[in-house]
Coordinates of C-alpha atoms in Angstrom, one line a residue:
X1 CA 98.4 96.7 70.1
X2 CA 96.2 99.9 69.8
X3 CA 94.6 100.6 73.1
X4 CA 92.2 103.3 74.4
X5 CA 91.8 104.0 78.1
X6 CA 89.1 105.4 79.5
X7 CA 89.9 107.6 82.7
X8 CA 93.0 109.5 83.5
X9 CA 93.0 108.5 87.4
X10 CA 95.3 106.4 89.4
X11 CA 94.1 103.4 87.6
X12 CA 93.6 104.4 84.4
X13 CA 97.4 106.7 84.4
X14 CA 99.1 103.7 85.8
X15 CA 97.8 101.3 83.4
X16 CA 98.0 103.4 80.3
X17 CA 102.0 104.2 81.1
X18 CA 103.0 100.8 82.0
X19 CA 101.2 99.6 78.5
X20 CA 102.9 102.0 77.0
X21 CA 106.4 101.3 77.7
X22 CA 106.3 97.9 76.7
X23 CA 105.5 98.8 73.1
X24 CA 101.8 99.0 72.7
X25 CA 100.1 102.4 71.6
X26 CA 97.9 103.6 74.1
X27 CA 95.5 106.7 74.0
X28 CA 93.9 108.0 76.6
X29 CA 90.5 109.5 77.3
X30 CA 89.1 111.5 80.1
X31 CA 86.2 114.4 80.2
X32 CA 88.2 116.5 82.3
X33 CA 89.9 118.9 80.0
X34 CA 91.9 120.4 82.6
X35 CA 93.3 117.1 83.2
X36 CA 94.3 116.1 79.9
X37 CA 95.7 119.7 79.1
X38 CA 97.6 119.3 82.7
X39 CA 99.2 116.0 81.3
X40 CA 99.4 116.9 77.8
X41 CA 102.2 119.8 79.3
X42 CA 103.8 116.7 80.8
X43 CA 102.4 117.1 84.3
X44 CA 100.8 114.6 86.2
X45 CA 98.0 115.3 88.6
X46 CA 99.0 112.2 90.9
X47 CA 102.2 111.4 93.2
X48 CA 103.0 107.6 92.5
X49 CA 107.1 106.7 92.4
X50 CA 108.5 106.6 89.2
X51 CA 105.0 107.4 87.2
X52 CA 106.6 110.8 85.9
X53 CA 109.0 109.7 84.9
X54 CA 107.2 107.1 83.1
X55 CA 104.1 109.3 81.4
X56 CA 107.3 111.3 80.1
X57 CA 109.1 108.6 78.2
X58 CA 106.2 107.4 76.6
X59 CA 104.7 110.2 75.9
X60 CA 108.0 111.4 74.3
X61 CA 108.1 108.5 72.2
X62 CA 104.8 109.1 71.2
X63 CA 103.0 105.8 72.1
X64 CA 101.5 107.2 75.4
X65 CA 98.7 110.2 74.0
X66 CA 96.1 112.3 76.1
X67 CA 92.9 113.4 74.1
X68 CA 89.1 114.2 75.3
X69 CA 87.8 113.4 71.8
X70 CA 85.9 109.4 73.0
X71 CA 85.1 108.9 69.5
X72 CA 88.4 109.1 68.2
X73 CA 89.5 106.9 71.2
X74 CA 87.2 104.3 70.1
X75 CA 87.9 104.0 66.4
X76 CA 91.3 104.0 67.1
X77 CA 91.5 101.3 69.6
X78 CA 91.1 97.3 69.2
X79 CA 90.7 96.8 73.3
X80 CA 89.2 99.6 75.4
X81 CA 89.8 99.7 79.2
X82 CA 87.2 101.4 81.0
X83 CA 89.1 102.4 83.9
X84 CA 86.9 105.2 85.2
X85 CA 85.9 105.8 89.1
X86 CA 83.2 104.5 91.0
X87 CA 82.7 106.7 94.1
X88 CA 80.3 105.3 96.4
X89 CA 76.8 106.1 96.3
X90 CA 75.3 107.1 99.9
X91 CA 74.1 104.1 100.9
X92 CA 77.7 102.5 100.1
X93 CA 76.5 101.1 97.2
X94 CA 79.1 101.9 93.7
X95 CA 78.6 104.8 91.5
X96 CA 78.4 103.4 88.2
X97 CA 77.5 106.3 85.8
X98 CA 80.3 107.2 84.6
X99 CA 80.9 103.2 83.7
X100 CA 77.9 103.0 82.1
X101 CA 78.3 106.5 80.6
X102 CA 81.7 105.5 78.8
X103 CA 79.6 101.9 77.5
X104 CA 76.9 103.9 75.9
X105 CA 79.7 106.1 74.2
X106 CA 81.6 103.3 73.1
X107 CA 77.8 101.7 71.7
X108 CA 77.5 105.4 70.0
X109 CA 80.4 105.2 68.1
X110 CA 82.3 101.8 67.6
X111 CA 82.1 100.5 63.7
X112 CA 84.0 97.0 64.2
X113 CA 84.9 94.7 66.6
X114 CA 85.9 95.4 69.9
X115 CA 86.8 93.9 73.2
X116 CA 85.7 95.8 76.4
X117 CA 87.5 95.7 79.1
X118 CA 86.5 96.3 82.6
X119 CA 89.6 97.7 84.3
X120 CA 87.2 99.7 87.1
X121 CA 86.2 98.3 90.7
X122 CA 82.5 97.8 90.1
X123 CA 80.0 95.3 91.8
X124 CA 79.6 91.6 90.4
X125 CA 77.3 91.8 87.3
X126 CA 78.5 95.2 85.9
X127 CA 80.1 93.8 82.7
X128 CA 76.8 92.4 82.4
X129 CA 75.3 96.2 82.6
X130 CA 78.0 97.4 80.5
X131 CA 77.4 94.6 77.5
X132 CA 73.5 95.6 77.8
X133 CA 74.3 99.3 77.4
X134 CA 76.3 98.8 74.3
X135 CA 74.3 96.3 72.9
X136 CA 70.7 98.8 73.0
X137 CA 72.7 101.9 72.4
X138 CA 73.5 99.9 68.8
X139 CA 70.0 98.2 68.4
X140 CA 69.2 102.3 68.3
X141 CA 71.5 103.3 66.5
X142 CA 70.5 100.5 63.8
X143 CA 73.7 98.4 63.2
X144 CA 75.0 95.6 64.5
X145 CA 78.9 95.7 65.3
X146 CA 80.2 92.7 67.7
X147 CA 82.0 93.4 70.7
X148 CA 82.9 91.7 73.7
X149 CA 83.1 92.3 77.3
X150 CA 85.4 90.9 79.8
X151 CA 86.6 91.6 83.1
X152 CA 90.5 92.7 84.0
X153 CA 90.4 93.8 87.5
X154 CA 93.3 96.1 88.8
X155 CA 95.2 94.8 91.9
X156 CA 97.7 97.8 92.6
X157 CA 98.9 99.4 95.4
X158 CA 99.2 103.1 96.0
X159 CA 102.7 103.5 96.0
X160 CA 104.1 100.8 94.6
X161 CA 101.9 100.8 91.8
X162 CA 104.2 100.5 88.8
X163 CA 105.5 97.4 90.5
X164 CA 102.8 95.6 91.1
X165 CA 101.7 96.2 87.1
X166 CA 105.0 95.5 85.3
X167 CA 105.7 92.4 88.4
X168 CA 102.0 91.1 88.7
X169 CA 101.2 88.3 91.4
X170 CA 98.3 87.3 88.9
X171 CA 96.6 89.0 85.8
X172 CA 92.7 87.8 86.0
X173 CA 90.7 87.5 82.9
X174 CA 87.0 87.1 83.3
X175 CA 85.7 85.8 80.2
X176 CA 84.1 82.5 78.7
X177 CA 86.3 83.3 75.0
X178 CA 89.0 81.5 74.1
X179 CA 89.8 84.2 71.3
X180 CA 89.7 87.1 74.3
X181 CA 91.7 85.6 75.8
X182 CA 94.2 84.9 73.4
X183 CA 94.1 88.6 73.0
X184 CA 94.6 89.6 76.3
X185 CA 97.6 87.0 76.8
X186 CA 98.8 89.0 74.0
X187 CA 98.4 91.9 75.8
X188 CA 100.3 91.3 78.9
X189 CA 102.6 89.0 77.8
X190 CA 105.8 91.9 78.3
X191 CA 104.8 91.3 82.0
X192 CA 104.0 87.8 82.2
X193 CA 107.2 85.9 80.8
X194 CA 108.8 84.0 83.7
X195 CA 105.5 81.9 84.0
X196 CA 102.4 82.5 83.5
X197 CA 100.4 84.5 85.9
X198 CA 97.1 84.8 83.7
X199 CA 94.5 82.8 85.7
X200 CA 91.0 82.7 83.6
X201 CA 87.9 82.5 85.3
X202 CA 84.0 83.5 84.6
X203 CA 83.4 87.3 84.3
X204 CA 81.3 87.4 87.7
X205 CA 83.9 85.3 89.6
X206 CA 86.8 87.9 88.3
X207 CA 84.4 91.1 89.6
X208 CA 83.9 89.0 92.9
X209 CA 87.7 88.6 93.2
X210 CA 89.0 92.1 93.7
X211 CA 86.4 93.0 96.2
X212 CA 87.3 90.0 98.0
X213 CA 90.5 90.9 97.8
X214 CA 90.7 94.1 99.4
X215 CA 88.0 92.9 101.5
X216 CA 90.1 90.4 103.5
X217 CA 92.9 92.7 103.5
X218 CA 91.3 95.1 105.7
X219 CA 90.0 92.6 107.7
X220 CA 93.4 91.3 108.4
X221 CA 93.8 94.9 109.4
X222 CA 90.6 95.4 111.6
X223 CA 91.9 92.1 113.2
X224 CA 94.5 93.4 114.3
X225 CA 94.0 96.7 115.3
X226 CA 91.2 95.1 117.5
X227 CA 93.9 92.7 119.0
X228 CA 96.0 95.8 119.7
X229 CA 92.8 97.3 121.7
X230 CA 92.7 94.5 123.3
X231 CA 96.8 94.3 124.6
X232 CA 96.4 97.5 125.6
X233 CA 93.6 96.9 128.2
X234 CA 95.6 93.9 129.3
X235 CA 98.9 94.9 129.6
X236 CA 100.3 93.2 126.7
X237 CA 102.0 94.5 123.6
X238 CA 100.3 94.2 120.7
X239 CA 104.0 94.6 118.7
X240 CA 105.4 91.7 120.7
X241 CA 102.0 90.0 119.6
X242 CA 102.2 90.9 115.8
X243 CA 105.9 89.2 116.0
X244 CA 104.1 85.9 117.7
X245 CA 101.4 85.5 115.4
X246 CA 103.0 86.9 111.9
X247 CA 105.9 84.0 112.4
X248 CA 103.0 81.4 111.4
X249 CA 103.2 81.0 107.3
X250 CA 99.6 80.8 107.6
X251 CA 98.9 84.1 108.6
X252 CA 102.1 85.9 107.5
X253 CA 103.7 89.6 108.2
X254 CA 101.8 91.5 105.8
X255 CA 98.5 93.6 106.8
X256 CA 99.1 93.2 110.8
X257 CA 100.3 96.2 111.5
X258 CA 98.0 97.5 113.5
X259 CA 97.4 101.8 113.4
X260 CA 95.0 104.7 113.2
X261 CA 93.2 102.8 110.5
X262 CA 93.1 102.2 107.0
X263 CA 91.7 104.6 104.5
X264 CA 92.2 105.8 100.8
X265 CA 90.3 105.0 97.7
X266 CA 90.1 101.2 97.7
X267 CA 89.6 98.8 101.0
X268 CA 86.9 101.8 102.8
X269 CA 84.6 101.8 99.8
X270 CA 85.2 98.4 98.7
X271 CA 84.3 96.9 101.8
X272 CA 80.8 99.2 101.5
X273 CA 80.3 98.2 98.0
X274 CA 80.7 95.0 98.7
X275 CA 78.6 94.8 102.0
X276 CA 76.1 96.8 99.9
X277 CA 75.3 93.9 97.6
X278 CA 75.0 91.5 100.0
X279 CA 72.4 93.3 101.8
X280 CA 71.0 93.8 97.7
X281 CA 70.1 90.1 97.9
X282 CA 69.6 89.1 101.3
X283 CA 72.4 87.9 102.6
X284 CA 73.4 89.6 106.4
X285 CA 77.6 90.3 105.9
X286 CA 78.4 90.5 109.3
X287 CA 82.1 90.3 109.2
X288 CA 82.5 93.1 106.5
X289 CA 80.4 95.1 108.4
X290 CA 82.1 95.1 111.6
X291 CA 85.4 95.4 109.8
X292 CA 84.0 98.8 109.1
X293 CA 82.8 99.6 112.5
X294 CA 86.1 98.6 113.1
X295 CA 88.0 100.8 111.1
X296 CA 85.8 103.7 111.8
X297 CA 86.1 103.5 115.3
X298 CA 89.9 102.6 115.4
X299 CA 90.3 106.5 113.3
X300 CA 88.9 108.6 116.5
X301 CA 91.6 106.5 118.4
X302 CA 94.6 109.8 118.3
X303 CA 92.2 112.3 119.1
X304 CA 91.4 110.1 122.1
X305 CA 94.6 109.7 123.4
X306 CA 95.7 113.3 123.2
X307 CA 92.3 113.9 125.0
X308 CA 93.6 111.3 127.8
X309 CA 97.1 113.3 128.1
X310 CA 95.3 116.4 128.3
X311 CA 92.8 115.4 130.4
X312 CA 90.0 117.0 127.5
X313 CA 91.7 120.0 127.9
X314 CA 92.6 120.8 123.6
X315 CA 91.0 124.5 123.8
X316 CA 93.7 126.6 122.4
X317 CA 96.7 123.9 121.7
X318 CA 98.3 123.8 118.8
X319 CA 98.7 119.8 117.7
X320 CA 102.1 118.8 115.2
X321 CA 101.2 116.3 113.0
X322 CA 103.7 114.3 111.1
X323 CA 101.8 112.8 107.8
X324 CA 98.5 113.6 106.0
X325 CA 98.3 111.2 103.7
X326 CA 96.5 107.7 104.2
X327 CA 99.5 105.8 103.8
X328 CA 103.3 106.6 102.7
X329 CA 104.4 107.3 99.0
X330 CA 101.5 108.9 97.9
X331 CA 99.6 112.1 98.4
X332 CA 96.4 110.6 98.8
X333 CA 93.9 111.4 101.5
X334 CA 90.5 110.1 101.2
X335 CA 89.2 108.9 103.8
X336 CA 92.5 109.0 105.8
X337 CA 92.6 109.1 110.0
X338 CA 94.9 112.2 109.3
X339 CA 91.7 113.9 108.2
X340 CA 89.1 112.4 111.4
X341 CA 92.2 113.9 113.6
X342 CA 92.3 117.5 112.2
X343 CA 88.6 117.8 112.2
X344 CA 88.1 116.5 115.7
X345 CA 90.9 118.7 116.8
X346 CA 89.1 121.6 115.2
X347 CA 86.2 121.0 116.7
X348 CA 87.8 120.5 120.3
X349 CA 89.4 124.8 119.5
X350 CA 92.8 123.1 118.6
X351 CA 95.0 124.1 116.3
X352 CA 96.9 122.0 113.2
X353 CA 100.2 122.3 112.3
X354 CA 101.0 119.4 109.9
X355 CA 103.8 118.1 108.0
X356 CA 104.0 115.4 105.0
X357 CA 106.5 114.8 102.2
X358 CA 103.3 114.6 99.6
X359 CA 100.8 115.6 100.5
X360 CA 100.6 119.0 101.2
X361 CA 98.8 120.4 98.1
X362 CA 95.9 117.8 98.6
X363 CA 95.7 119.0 101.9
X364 CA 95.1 122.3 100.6
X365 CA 93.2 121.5 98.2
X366 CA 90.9 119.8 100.9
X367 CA 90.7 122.3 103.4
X368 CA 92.0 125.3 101.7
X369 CA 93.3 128.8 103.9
X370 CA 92.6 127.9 107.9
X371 CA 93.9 129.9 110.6
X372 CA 93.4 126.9 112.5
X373 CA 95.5 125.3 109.9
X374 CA 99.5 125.6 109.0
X375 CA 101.3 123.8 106.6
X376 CA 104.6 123.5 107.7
X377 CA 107.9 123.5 105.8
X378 CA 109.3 120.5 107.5
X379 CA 109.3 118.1 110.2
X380 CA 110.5 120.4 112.7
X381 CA 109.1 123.5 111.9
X382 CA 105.4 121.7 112.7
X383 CA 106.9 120.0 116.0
X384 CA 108.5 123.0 117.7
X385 CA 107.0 124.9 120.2
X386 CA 103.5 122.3 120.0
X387 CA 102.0 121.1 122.6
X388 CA 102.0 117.6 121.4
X389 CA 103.1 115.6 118.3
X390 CA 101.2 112.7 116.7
X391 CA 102.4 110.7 113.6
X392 CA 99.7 109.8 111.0
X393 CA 101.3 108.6 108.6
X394 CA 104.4 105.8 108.6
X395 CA 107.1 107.5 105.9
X396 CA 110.2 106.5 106.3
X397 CA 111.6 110.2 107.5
X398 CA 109.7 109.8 109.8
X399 CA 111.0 106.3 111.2
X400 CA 114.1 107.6 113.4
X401 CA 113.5 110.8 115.9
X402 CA 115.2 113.1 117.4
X403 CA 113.5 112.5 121.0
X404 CA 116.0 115.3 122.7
X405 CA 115.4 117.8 119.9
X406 CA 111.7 116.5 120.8
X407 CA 112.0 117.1 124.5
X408 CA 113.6 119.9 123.9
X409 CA 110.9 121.3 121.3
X410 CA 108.0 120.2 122.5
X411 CA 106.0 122.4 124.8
X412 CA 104.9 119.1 126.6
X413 CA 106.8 115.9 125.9
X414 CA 103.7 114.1 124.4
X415 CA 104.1 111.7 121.3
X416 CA 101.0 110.1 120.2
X417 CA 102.1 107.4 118.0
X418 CA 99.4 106.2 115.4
X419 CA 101.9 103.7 113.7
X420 CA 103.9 102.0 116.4
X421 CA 107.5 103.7 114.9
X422 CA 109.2 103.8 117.7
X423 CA 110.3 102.0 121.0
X424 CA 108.1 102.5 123.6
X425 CA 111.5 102.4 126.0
X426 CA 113.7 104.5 124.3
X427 CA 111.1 107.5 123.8
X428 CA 110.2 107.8 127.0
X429 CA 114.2 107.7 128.3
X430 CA 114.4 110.8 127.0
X431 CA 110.9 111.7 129.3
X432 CA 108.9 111.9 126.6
X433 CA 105.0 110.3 126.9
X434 CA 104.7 107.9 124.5
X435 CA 101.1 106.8 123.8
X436 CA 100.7 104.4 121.1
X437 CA 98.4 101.4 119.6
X438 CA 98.5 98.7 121.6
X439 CA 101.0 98.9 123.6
X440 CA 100.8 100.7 126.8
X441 CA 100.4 104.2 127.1
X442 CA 102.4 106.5 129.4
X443 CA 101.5 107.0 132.8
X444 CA 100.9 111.1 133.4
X445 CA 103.2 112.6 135.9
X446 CA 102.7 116.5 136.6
X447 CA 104.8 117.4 133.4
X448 CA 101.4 118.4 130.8
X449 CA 100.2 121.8 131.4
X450 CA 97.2 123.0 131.9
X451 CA 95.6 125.7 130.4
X452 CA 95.5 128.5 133.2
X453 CA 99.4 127.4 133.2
X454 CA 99.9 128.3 129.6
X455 CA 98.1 131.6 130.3
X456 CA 100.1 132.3 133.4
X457 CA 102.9 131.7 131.0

C-alpha cells in the first residue's frame, strides 16, 4: 500500500519504518526541513534500538522516503497517518494545531478518496475535529472528494518500540466502516498473522483507550511509589513488598517498581490531558489527579535524601549522577526526575557531574555550556572524587557496582538510589550509605563532611 505519514517524531519514525519493511511504500512528511534533510543523509534525530538500522534498509530499498512537500504526500498516498505531536497546552489540556493544521492541508489538496488516520494522542472527539476541518476546507475549496476518518492509536514503548509495532498486544481501529476496516486489516496484516490482534471499536471509545491506557499505567506506578513512602516510615521494605503483592496474577510484576518517578513524553501529559477533559465536562478525576501530585512529589524525593545526608549542607558539592534520561534505552528527557534533581541541586550551589549511555547530547541540548554542569566520559569519571552519587536512571551498566572502587572514590560514601538497583546489605558492607525508595535509609555516623571540613581540607 502507498502511505503518507505525517510527522517525523518518535511516533511517526517508528511507524513509517516498521511499515516500510514489511513491503508497503511509505513517505514521510514533516515541516521541519532540518529534520527531513538530517534523515534524508541517513541520520536519525532519535535513539530507539534497532530504528537505524531500520530507516536505513528501507530507505535503501527505496520504500521508506522523507520529503516536506504535504501536497505530494497526499496525492501520493491512499491512507494518511497523522502522527504529529500534541504538547500540552498550559492548562494541561492537548495542543492540537498542528493536528488540525495537517487536516486542513490534507482538505487543501486531496483529489480522491482517502482514509485518515489518527495515529497522534489527542483527546476523545478529535477525529471528530479533524473530519470537520477537511470537510469545510473542501466545501471552500468547492469540491467534494470523500474521505474517511478513523482512529489507530499508537501503544509503543520508548525503547522497545520496534517490538511492540512489529509484535503488537492489540491493533485498535476506531471506526463504524466495514470497508476501513478491511483496509486497515490489510494494512497490518504482516504483523497480525498468528491471530488476530485487530479489536474494532467506535472512534471515541479507540481515542478513550490510549489515554486510559497510559493513565492506569502510571497509576500502578504512583501506587506504588506511595506504598514505598509508606515502608519507609514503617520499617518495611517496599522491595520485599513489590515481591508479595506482584506474585498475585491480578496485579502482576509489571509497573510496580517503585522510583524517582515516571516522566517522558506519554503517561505526564496524558494523565493532564486526560484529567483536562474531565474537568471540560464536569466530572471531578480525583484519582488522575493525585496520581500527578503523586508523581510530582515523588521527583523532589533524591534531592531530599542527599539534603538528609548532608544535613542541607549542598553549597559547593559536586553531585555524580548516573542516568539522565527518563527511562533506559532512549535519550529522552522530558519531564524526567534527572532534570528536577540537577535543577534543585543548582539551586542549592551544587554542582552536576552526570553520566548516561544516551543521553548526553539531549542533555546539552537542554541545558547547554554550565560550569555548574559536566558531562562526563563515563561512569567513573562522574563518580570519582564526588561527594555523593545518585542513580536516575535504571540501565543495565548501571545494575552491578563497584562499591570498593565507590568507597574508594567517593569523597563521602553516599549512594542515593532512585531505582532500588542494589542490595541495601551488600552496599553498605562495603560502608557505603545507601539511601533508597522505600526501603530504609542509612543511619549517619560521623563519616559525611561538613563544609568547614572540606575547606580545612
Amino acid at each position: 500500500m502507498k502511505l503518507s505519514i505525517f510527522g517525523t517524531g518518535y511516533v511517526g519514525l517508528v511507524t513509517a519504518a516498521c511499515f516500510a519493511d514489511v513491503g508497503h511504500d511509505v513517505l514521510c512528511i514533516d515541516i521541519d526541513e532540518d529534520r527531513i534533510a538530517l534523515l534524508k543523509r541517513g541520520q536519525v534525530p532519535i535513539f530507539e534500538p534497532g530504528l537505524k538500522e531500520m530507516v536505513a534498509r528501507n530507505a535503501q530499498n527505496g520504500r521508506l522516503r522523507f520529503s516536506t512537500d504535504a501536497p505530494d504526500g497526499i496525492k501520493f498516498a491512499e491512507l494518511i497517518f497523522i502522527a504529529v505531536g500534541t504538547p500540552p497546552n498550559g492548562d494541561g489540556s492537548a495542543d492540537l494545531s498542528h493536528v488540525l493544521a495537517v487536516a486542513r492541508t490534507i482538505g487543501e489538496h486531496i483529489d480522491g478518496h482517502k482514509i485518515v488516520i489518527g495515529k497522534s494522542t489527542v483527546p476523545v472527539g478529535t477525529a471528530d475535529m479533524v473530519a470537520d476541518v477537511i470537510a469545510s476546507t473542501l466545501k471552500a475549496r468547492g469540491v467534494d472528494h470523500p474521505f474517511d476518518v478513523c482512529s489507530n492509536p499508537e501503544f509503543l514503548k520508548e525503547g522497545s518500540a520496534i517490538e511492540d509495532f512489529t509484535r503488537p498486544a492489540r491493533i485498535i481501529i476506531g471506526t463504524n466502516s466495514e470497508s476501513v476496516l478491511k483496509t486497515l486489516h490489510d494494512c497490518y496484516a504482516p504483523y497480525n498473522r498468528n491471530h488476530d490482534k485487530l479489536m474494532s471499536m467506535d472512534v471515541r471509545s479507540a481515542e478513550l483507550t490510549k489515554y486510559a491506557a497510559n493513565a492506569m499505567l502510571a497509576t500502578k506506578i504512583s501506587f506504588m511509589n506511595e506504598m514505598a513512602n509508606i515502608a519507609e516510615r514503617l520499617g518495611a521494605d517496599i522491595e520485599e513488598v513489590r515481591h508479595g503483592i506482584g506474585s498475585d496474577p491480578r496485579i502482576g510484576y509489571q509497573f510496580i517498581y517503585p522510583g524517582c518517578g515516571y516522566g517522558g513524553s506519554c503517561f505526564p501529559k496524558d494523565v493532564r490531558a486526560l484529567a483536562r477533559t474531565a474537568r471540560s465536562i464536569g466530572f471531578a478525576a480525583n484519582l488522575l489527579e493525585a496520581v500527578e501530585r503523586v508523581n510530582d512529589t515523588q521527583k523532589h524525593v533524591l534531592f531530599g535524601k542527599l539534603s538528609q545526608a548532608f544535613d542541607g549542607d549542598l553549597q559547593g558539592r559536586t553531585i555524580a549522577l548516573w542516568g539522565l534520561a527518563f527511562k533506559p534505552n532512549t535519550d529522552d528527557m522530558r519531564e524526567a526526575p534527572s532534570r528536577v534533581l540537577m535543577e534543585a541541586l543548582w539551586a542549592a550551589g551544587a554542582k552536576v557531574r552526570a553520566y548516561d549511555p544516551e543521553a548526553m547530547k539531549e542533555a546539552h541540548r537542554h541545558y547547554g555550556e554550565r560550569s555548574d554542569l559536566v558531562l562526563a566520559a563515563s561512569p567513573q569519571d562522574a563518580a570519582k572524587d564526588a561527594d555523593a552519587l545518585v542513580i536516575c536512571t535504571e540501565w543495565k551498566q548501571f545494575r552491578v557496582a563497584d562499591f570498593g572502587w565507590l568507597k574508594a572514590n567517593l569523597l563521602n560514601p553516599v549512594i542515593v538510589d532512585g531505582r532500588n538497583l542494589y542490595d541495601p546489605v551488600q552496599v553498605r558492607k562495603h560502608g557505603l550509605l545507601y539511601y533508597a525508595i522505600g526501603r530504609g535509609d542509612s543511619v549517619k555516623p560521623n563519616g559525611v563532611q561538613s563544609a568547614a571540613q572540606r575547606a580545612a581540607e
